Short mmCIF file of C-alpha atoms in Angstrom, two decimals:
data_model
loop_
_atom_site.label_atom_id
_atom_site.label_comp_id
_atom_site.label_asym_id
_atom_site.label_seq_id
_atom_site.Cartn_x
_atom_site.Cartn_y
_atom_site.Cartn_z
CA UNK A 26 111.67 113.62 114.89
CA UNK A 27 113.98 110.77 115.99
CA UNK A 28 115.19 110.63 112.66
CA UNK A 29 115.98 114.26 112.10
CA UNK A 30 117.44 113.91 115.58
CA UNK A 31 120.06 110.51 114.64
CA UNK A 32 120.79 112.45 111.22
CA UNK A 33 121.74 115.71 113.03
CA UNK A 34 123.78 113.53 115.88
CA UNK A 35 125.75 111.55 113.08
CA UNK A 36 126.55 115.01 110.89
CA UNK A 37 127.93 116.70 114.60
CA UNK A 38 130.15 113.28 115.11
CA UNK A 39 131.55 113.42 111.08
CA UNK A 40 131.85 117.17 111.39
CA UNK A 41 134.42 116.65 114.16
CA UNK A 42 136.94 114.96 112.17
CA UNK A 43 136.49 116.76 109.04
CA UNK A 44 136.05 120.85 110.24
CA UNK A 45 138.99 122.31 111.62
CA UNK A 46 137.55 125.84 111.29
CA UNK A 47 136.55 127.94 114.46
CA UNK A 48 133.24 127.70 116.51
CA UNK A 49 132.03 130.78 114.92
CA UNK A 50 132.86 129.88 111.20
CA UNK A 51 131.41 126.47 112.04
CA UNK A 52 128.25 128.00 113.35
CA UNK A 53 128.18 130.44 110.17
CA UNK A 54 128.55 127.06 107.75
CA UNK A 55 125.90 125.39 109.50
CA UNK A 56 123.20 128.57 109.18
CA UNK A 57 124.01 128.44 105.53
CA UNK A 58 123.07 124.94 105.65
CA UNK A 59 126.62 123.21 105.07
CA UNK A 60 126.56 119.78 107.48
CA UNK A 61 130.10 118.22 106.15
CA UNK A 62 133.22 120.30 104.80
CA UNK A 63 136.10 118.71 102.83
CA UNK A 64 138.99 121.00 102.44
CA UNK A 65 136.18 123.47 101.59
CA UNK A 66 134.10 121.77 99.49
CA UNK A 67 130.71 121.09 100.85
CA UNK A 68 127.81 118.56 101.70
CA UNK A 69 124.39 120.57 102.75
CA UNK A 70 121.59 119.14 105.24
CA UNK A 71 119.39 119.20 102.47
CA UNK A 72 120.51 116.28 100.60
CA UNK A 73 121.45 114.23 103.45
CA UNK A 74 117.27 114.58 104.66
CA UNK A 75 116.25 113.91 100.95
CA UNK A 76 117.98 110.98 101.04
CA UNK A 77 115.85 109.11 104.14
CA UNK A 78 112.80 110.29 103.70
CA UNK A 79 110.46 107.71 105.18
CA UNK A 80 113.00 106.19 106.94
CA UNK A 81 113.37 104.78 110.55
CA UNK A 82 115.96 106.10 112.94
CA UNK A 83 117.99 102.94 112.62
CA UNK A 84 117.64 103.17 109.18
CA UNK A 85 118.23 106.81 107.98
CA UNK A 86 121.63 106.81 110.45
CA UNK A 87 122.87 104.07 108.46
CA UNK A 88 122.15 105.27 104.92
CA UNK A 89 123.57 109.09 106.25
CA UNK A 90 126.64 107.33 107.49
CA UNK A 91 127.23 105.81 104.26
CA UNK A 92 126.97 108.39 102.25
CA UNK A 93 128.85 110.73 103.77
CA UNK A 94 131.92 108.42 103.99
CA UNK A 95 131.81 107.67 100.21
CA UNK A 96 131.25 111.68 99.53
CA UNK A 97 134.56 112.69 101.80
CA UNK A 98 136.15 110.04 100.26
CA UNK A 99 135.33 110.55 96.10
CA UNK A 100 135.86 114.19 97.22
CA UNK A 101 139.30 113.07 98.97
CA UNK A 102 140.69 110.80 96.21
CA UNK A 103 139.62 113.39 93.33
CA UNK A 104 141.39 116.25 95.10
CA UNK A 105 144.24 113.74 95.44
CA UNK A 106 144.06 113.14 91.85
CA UNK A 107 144.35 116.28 90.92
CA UNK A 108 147.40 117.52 92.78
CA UNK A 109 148.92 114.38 91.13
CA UNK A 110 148.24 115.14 87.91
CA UNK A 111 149.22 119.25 88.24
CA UNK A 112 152.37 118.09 90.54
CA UNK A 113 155.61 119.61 88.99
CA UNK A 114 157.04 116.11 89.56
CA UNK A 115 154.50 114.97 86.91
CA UNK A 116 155.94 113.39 84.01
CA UNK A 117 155.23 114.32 80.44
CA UNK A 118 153.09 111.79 79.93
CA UNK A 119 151.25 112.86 82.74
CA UNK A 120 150.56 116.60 81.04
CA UNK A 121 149.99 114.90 78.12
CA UNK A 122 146.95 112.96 80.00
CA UNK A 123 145.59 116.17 81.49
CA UNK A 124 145.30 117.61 78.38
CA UNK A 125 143.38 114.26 77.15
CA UNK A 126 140.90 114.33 80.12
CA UNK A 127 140.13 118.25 80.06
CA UNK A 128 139.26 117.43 76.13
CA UNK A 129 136.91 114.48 77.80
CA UNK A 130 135.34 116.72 80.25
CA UNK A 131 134.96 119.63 77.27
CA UNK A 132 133.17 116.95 74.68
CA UNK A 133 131.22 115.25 77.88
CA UNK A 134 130.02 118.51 78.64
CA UNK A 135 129.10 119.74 75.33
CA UNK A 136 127.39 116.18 74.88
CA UNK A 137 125.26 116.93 77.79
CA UNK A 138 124.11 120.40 76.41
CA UNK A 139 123.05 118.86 72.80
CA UNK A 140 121.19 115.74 74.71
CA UNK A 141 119.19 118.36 76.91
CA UNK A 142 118.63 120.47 74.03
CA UNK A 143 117.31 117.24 71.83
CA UNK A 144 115.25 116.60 74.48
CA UNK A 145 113.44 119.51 74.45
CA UNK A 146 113.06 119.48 70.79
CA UNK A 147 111.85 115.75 71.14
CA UNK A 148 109.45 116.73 74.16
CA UNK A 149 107.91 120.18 72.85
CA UNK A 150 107.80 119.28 69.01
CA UNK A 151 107.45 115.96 68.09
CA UNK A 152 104.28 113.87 67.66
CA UNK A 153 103.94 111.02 70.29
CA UNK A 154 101.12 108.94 69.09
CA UNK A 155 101.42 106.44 67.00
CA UNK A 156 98.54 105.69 63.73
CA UNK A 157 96.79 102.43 64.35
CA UNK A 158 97.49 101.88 60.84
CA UNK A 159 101.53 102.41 61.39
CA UNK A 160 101.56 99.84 64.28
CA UNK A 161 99.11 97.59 62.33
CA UNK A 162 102.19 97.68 59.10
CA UNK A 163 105.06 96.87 61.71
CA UNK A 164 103.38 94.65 63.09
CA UNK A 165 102.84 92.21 59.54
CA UNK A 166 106.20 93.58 58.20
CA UNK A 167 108.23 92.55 61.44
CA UNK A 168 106.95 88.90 62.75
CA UNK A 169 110.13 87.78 64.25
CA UNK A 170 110.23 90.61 66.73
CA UNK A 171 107.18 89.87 67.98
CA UNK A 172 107.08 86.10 68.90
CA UNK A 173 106.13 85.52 73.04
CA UNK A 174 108.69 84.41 75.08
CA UNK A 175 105.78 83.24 77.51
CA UNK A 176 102.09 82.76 77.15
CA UNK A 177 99.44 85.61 77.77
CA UNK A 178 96.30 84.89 78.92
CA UNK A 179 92.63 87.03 79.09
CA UNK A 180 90.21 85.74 81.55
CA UNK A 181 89.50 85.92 85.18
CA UNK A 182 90.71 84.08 88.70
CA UNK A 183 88.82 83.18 91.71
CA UNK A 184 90.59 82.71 94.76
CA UNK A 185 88.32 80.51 97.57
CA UNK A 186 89.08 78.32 101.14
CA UNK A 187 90.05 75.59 100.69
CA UNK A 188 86.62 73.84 101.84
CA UNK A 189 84.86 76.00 100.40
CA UNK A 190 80.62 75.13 99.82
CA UNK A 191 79.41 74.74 95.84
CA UNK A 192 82.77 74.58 94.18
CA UNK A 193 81.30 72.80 91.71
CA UNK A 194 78.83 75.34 90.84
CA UNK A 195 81.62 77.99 90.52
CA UNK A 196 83.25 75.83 87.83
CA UNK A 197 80.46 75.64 85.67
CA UNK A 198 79.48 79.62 86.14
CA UNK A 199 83.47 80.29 85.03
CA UNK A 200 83.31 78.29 82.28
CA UNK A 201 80.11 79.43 80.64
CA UNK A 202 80.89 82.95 81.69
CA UNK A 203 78.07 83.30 83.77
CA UNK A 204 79.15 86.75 85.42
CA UNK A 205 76.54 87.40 87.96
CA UNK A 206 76.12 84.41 89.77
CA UNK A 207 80.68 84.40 89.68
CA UNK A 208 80.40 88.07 91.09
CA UNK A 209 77.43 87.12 93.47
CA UNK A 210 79.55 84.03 94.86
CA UNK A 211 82.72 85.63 94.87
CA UNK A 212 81.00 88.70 97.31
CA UNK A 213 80.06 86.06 99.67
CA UNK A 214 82.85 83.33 99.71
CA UNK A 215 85.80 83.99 98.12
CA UNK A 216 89.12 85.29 99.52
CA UNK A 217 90.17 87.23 95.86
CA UNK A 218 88.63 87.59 92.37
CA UNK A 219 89.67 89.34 89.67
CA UNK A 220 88.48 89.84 85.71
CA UNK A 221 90.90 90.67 83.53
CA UNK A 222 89.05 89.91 80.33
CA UNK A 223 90.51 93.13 78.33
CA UNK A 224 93.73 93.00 79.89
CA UNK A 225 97.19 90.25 78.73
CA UNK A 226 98.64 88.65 81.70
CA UNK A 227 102.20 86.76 81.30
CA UNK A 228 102.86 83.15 82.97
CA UNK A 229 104.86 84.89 85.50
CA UNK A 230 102.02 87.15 86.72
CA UNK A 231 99.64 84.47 86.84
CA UNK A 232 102.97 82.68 88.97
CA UNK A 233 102.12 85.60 91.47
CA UNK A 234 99.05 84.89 91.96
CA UNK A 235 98.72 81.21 91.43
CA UNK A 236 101.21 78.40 93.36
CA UNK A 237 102.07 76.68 90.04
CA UNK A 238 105.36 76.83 88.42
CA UNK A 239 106.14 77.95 85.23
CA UNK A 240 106.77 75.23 83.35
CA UNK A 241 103.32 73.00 84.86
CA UNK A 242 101.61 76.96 84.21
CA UNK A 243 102.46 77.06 80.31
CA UNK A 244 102.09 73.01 80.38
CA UNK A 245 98.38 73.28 81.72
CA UNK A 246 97.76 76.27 79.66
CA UNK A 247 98.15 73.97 76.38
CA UNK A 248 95.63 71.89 77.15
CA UNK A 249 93.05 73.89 79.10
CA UNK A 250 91.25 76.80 79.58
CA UNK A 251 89.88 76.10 83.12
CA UNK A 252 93.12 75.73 85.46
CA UNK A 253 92.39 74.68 89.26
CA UNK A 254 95.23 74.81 91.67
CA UNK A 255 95.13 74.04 95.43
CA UNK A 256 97.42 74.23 98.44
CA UNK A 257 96.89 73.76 102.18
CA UNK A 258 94.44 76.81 102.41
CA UNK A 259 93.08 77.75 99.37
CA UNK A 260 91.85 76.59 96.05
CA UNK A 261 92.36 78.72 92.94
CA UNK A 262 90.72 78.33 89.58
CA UNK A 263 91.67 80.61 86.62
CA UNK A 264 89.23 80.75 83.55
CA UNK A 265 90.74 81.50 80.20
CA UNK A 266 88.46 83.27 78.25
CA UNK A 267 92.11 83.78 75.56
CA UNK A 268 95.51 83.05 75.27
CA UNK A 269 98.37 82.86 72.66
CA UNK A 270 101.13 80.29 73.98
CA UNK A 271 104.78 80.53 73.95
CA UNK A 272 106.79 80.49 70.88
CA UNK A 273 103.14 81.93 68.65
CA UNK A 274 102.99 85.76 67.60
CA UNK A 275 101.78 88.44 70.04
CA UNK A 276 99.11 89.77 69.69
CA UNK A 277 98.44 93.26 68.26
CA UNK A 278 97.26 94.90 71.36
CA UNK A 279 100.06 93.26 73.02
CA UNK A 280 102.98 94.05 71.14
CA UNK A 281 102.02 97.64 70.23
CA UNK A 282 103.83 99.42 72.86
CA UNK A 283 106.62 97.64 71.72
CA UNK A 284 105.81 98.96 68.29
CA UNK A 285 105.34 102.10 68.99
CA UNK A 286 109.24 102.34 70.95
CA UNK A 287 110.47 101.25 67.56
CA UNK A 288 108.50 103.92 65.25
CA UNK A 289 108.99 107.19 68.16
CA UNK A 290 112.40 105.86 68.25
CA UNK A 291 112.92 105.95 64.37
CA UNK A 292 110.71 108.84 64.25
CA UNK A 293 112.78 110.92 66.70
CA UNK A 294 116.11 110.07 65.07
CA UNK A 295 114.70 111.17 61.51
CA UNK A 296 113.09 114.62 63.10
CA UNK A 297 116.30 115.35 64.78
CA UNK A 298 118.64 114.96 61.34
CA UNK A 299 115.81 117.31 60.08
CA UNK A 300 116.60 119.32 62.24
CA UNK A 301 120.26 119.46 61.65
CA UNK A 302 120.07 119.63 58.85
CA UNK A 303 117.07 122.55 58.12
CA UNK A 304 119.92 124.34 61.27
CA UNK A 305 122.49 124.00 58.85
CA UNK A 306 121.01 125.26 55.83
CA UNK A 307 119.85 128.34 57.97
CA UNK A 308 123.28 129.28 59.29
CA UNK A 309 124.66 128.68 55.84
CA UNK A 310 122.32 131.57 54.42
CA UNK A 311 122.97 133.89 56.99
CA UNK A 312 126.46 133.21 56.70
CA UNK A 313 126.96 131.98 60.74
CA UNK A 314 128.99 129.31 58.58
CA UNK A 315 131.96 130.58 56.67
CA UNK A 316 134.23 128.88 54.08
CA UNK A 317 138.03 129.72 53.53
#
């Protein structure tokens, strides 16, 4: 409520210096839910709200403010603009430009209409999985665009006080993958665990989780699969159960939704030429395209 309130207070305070109108043509432009008016173009309640939604007060009268100062002033400068251009003290050059930007704003628009339209065709028609088979062929055919830029790692992380009782013990159980008695320990003492044994995590996820820096994480990862980092609280031990290092292929699994961008993406440019092209050939036969 305070926030509808501060947005409503602001809107009253802008609406002051930009509404010249009567009380009872200001009250009819508010019902239709108009809150700013620049020489009679409009900004509605509507999208002032969407824009704070979850806001504070503080908050949501800044962000209001804001935005209605840059809309009254885009809406200023492009009415300003176009008086300029349409002025009968405009130059020739100056018609000449009109005449280039209307041709813009034709071809932008039409642009926009085929894009939509593509879309659609993309969205409703075209397949969107990709063959195992298909990603396994990219992925031997194209090896240099699938080289890690960081290490991934499989495996799991324990997160425990730093004083923690049978450290030792939970070593061992990591490294030999004994699951229950990790799980069983991890219940009782430790302040985070998580497997990710099916799942590729980069160097700067594990960074997120694990006070190390990313050239000691990719150093220690070359040499071991048991990593054990400590700070003033807590002691963290990550157990690499697999990893391919910086600079080495990715693997399959990793890479694929890479692969598949580059396959939809080639797929969707060939389907739409199709396309085109079959649209062509149609309007050709039932002579929609005529040659003098």
């Amino acid at each position: 409520m305070m926030k509808r309130r501060s947005v409503e207070i602001l809107i009253v305070v802008v609406m002051a210096g930009f509404l010249l109108s009567s009380c009872a043509a200001y009250e009819k432009k508010a019902q239709s839910g108009a809150a700013v008016e620049v020489n009679g173009v409009y900004l509605y309640r509507s999208t002032l709200d969407s824009l704070t939604l979850g806001m504070n007060a503080e908050d949501s009268l800044r962000t209001v403010q804001q935005y209605i100062s840059q809309w009254a002033k885009d809406e200023l400068m492009y009415e300003k603009a176009v008086r300029h251009q349409r002025s009968a003290f405009s130059s020739q050059l100056s018609a000449n430009r009109e005449k280039d930007i209307e041709t813009l704003v034709e071809e932008y628009r039409r642009a926009l209409y085929v894009q939509a339209y593509e879309e659609y065709l993309v969205e409703r028609r075209m397949p969107k999985t990709v063959p195992d088979s298909i990603v396994l062929q990219v992925y031997e055919q194209m090896p240099e665009r699938f080289v890690l830029e960081e290490s991934v790692v499989k495996g799991m992380l324990v997160v425990v006080p730093k004083e923690a009782k049978d450290i030792a013990k939970l070593r061992v159980w990591m490294a030999k993958g004994k699951m229950d008695e990790i799980e069983k320990y991890a219940y009782k003492s430790a302040n985070g665990y998580e497997l990710f044994a099916e799942q590729w995590k980069t160097t700067s996820e594990l960074m997120n989780q694990i006070p190390l820096s990313r050239s000691a994480m990719e150093a220690e990862l070359k040499n071991k699969n048991q990593i054990e980092v400590s700070d003033s609280l807590k002691t963290y031990i990550l157990q690499v159960t697999d990893k391919q290092l910086a600079g080495e292929k990715m693997p399959m699994e990793y890479a694929r939704p890479a692969i598949e961008k580059i396959v939809l993406s080639a797929r969707q440019v060939e389907y739409l030429n199709k396309e085109r092209e079959q649209m062509y050939n149609e309007a050709i036969q039932k002579q929609q395209v005529k040659f003098y």
